[in-house]
Coordinates of C-alpha atoms in Angstrom, one line a residue:
Chain A
M1089 CA 178.8 158.3 203.4
E1090 CA 175.2 158.7 204.9
L1091 CA 175.2 157.1 208.4
S1092 CA 172.6 154.6 207.4
E1093 CA 174.3 153.9 204.8
F1094 CA 177.7 152.7 206.9
Q1095 CA 175.4 151.0 209.2
R1096 CA 174.2 149.0 206.5
L1097 CA 177.8 148.3 205.2
I1098 CA 178.6 147.0 208.6
D1099 CA 175.7 145.5 208.8
D1100 CA 176.6 143.5 205.7
T1101 CA 180.4 142.5 206.7
Y1102 CA 179.4 141.5 209.9
G1103 CA 175.9 141.8 211.0
A1104 CA 175.0 137.7 211.1
K1105 CA 178.3 137.2 213.2
D1106 CA 176.6 139.8 215.7
R1107 CA 173.1 138.6 215.5
A1108 CA 174.7 134.8 215.7
R1109 CA 176.5 136.2 218.9
G1110 CA 173.8 138.4 220.8
L1111 CA 173.1 142.0 221.8
P1112 CA 175.2 141.2 225.6
S1113 CA 178.5 139.6 223.4
T1114 CA 178.1 142.3 220.8
F1115 CA 178.2 145.1 223.1
L1116 CA 181.4 143.6 224.9
W1117 CA 183.2 143.5 221.9
F1118 CA 181.7 147.4 221.8
V1119 CA 183.3 147.9 225.1
E1120 CA 186.3 146.5 224.0
E1121 CA 187.4 149.3 221.6
V1122 CA 186.4 151.9 223.9
G1123 CA 189.1 150.0 225.8
E1124 CA 191.5 150.9 222.7
L1125 CA 190.3 154.2 221.9
A1126 CA 191.2 155.1 225.6
R1127 CA 194.5 154.1 225.2
A1128 CA 194.6 155.8 222.6
V1129 CA 193.1 158.4 223.4
N1130 CA 196.1 158.7 226.3
G1131 CA 198.8 159.5 223.5
R1132 CA 199.8 155.7 224.2
T1133 CA 199.8 154.7 220.2
S1134 CA 200.0 156.2 217.3
R1135 CA 198.1 159.0 215.5
D1136 CA 197.0 156.6 213.1
N1137 CA 195.8 154.0 215.4
L1138 CA 193.7 156.5 217.2
E1139 CA 191.7 157.3 213.5
H1140 CA 191.9 152.9 213.4
E1141 CA 190.2 153.0 217.0
L1142 CA 187.5 156.3 216.5
A1143 CA 186.5 154.1 213.0
D1144 CA 185.8 150.4 215.3
V1145 CA 184.1 152.1 217.9
L1146 CA 181.7 153.6 214.8
A1147 CA 181.3 150.3 213.3
W1148 CA 180.8 148.2 216.6
L1149 CA 178.4 151.2 218.1
T1150 CA 176.2 151.0 214.6
T1151 CA 176.3 146.5 214.9
V1152 CA 175.1 147.5 218.6
A1153 CA 172.1 149.5 216.8
S1154 CA 171.0 147.0 214.2
I1155 CA 171.2 144.2 216.3
A1156 CA 168.8 145.9 218.8
G1157 CA 166.9 147.2 215.5
V1158 CA 167.7 150.7 215.6
D1159 CA 168.7 153.1 212.6
L1160 CA 170.9 154.9 214.2
D1161 CA 170.6 158.0 211.5
A1162 CA 167.1 158.6 212.2
V1163 CA 167.7 158.0 215.9
A1164 CA 170.7 161.0 215.7
T1165 CA 168.7 162.9 213.6
R1166 CA 166.1 163.2 215.8
R1167 CA 167.9 164.0 218.8
Y1168 CA 170.3 166.3 217.9
G1169 CA 169.2 167.6 214.4
A1170 CA 167.8 170.5 216.3
G1171 CA 170.1 171.5 218.2
C1172 CA 171.1 170.4 222.2
P1173 CA 167.9 168.6 223.3
R1174 CA 168.2 170.3 226.5
C1175 CA 168.3 174.2 225.8
G1176 CA 167.7 173.9 221.8
G1177 CA 170.7 176.2 222.0
R1178 CA 173.3 175.9 218.7
P1179 CA 175.2 176.2 220.3
C1180 CA 174.1 174.6 223.7
A1181 CA 173.7 177.1 226.2
C1182 CA 172.8 174.8 229.0
A1183 CA 175.3 175.4 232.6
E1184 CA 177.4 172.1 232.9
Q1185 CA 176.8 170.9 236.0
R1186 CA 179.9 169.4 238.0
R1187 CA 179.9 168.9 241.5
R1188 CA 183.6 168.1 241.8
P1189 CA 186.6 170.0 240.9
E1190 CA 188.7 167.7 239.3
P1191 CA 191.8 168.0 241.2
V1192 CA 195.1 169.9 241.1
E1193 CA 197.4 168.9 238.8
P1194 CA 200.4 167.6 240.9
Chain B
M174 CA 172.1 162.1 207.3
E175 CA 176.0 162.2 205.8
L176 CA 178.4 161.5 209.2
S177 CA 180.3 164.1 208.3
E178 CA 176.8 166.9 208.5
F179 CA 177.1 165.4 211.5
Q180 CA 179.8 165.6 213.2
R181 CA 179.9 169.4 212.3
L182 CA 176.4 169.8 213.7
I183 CA 177.8 168.5 217.2
D184 CA 180.4 170.5 216.7
D185 CA 178.4 173.9 216.2
T186 CA 176.0 172.5 219.3
Y187 CA 178.7 171.4 221.6
G188 CA 182.4 172.1 219.8
A189 CA 183.3 175.4 222.1
K190 CA 182.4 173.9 225.3
D191 CA 183.9 170.4 224.8
R192 CA 187.2 172.2 223.4
A193 CA 187.4 174.3 226.9
R194 CA 186.8 171.1 228.7
G195 CA 189.5 169.2 226.7
L196 CA 190.1 165.6 225.4
P197 CA 190.6 163.5 228.8
S198 CA 187.8 165.3 230.4
T199 CA 185.1 165.3 227.3
F200 CA 186.3 161.0 226.9
L201 CA 184.9 160.2 230.0
W202 CA 181.6 162.1 229.5
F203 CA 181.7 160.2 226.3
V204 CA 182.4 156.7 229.2
E205 CA 179.3 158.2 230.8
E206 CA 177.4 157.6 227.7
V207 CA 178.0 154.1 227.4
G208 CA 177.6 153.4 230.6
E209 CA 174.0 154.8 230.2
L210 CA 174.0 152.9 227.0
A211 CA 174.9 149.5 228.7
R212 CA 172.1 149.8 231.2
A213 CA 169.9 150.3 227.7
V214 CA 171.0 147.5 226.3
N215 CA 170.5 145.4 229.6
G216 CA 166.8 146.3 229.3
R217 CA 166.6 148.2 232.5
T218 CA 165.4 151.2 230.3
S219 CA 162.6 151.4 227.7
R220 CA 162.9 151.1 224.1
D221 CA 162.7 154.8 223.4
N222 CA 165.6 155.3 226.4
L223 CA 168.0 152.7 224.5
E224 CA 167.1 155.2 221.1
H225 CA 168.2 158.0 223.0
E226 CA 171.3 156.0 223.9
L227 CA 172.3 155.2 221.3
A228 CA 172.3 158.6 219.6
D229 CA 173.8 160.1 222.8
V230 CA 177.1 158.1 222.0
L231 CA 177.1 158.9 218.5
A232 CA 177.0 162.3 219.2
W233 CA 179.8 162.3 221.9
L234 CA 182.2 159.6 220.2
T235 CA 181.7 162.5 217.1
T236 CA 182.8 165.6 219.8
V237 CA 186.2 163.3 220.7
A238 CA 186.7 162.9 217.4
S239 CA 186.2 166.3 216.4
I240 CA 188.2 167.5 219.5
A241 CA 191.1 165.2 217.8
G242 CA 191.1 166.6 214.7
V243 CA 189.9 164.0 213.2
D244 CA 187.1 163.6 210.4
L245 CA 184.8 160.0 210.9
D246 CA 183.4 160.2 208.0
A247 CA 187.0 159.8 206.4
V248 CA 188.3 157.2 208.2
A249 CA 185.4 155.0 209.1
T250 CA 185.5 155.2 205.2
R251 CA 188.6 154.0 204.7
R252 CA 189.0 151.6 207.1
Y253 CA 185.5 149.9 206.6
G254 CA 184.3 150.6 202.9
A255 CA 185.8 148.1 200.9
G256 CA 184.6 145.2 203.1
C257 CA 186.1 143.8 206.8
P258 CA 189.9 145.3 207.1
R259 CA 191.6 142.2 208.3
C260 CA 189.9 139.5 205.5
G261 CA 188.0 141.7 202.9
G262 CA 185.3 139.9 203.2
R263 CA 181.5 141.5 202.7
P264 CA 180.4 139.3 204.5
C265 CA 183.2 138.9 206.5
A266 CA 184.8 135.2 206.8
C267 CA 187.6 135.9 209.9
A268 CA 187.2 133.8 212.8
E269 CA 186.3 134.8 215.8
Q270 CA 189.5 133.6 218.7
R271 CA 188.5 133.7 222.0
R272 CA 190.3 131.9 224.1
R273 CA 187.8 131.2 227.1
P274 CA 184.1 130.2 226.6
E275 CA 181.4 131.7 228.2
P276 CA 180.3 130.3 231.6
V277 CA 177.2 128.1 232.0
E278 CA 174.1 129.9 232.5
P279 CA 173.2 129.1 235.7

């Protein structure tokens, strides 16, 4: 599906409710879904649940974009369509800067 | 752009790095971007930054899906393509259950 079509589909389904609730409160619902996705990524649920949570986070992200009046497809294409926004590479050739190593596994 | 095409584009650009880093660590990068989006939604940055953070969260979400071997387009279409997964409506007719009212503004 086109990303813009998915954003429109979610807006048709939930837009009126989401606009009535407002942006800050809708963002909290999005974060709630991010927490559910974390649980699935952490291996605490089923494969089916992981897929479902990925879809839910995407749906809430498009709703946040819709309430804010942002065309997610347009901004994503503008930012990533020509490769990495920093180095221009595809694949990206940026060095990953992390100042602290991960703790050693016990 | 097709959602599946965007997922592939991000995978071409960052997939090798992201797979090497692994799913839990890549999820942390996604959450870092969610925090940056929160800051923009909270009105603490520019409109341009809000658009940029929405694109970044989408990019990291597709990377999380790719590392987990999930086709985001397929699962999102399956879950939302026929309207609300709970009530089947488009628009959704589910009652929003919130047990605690929002605190009154000071």
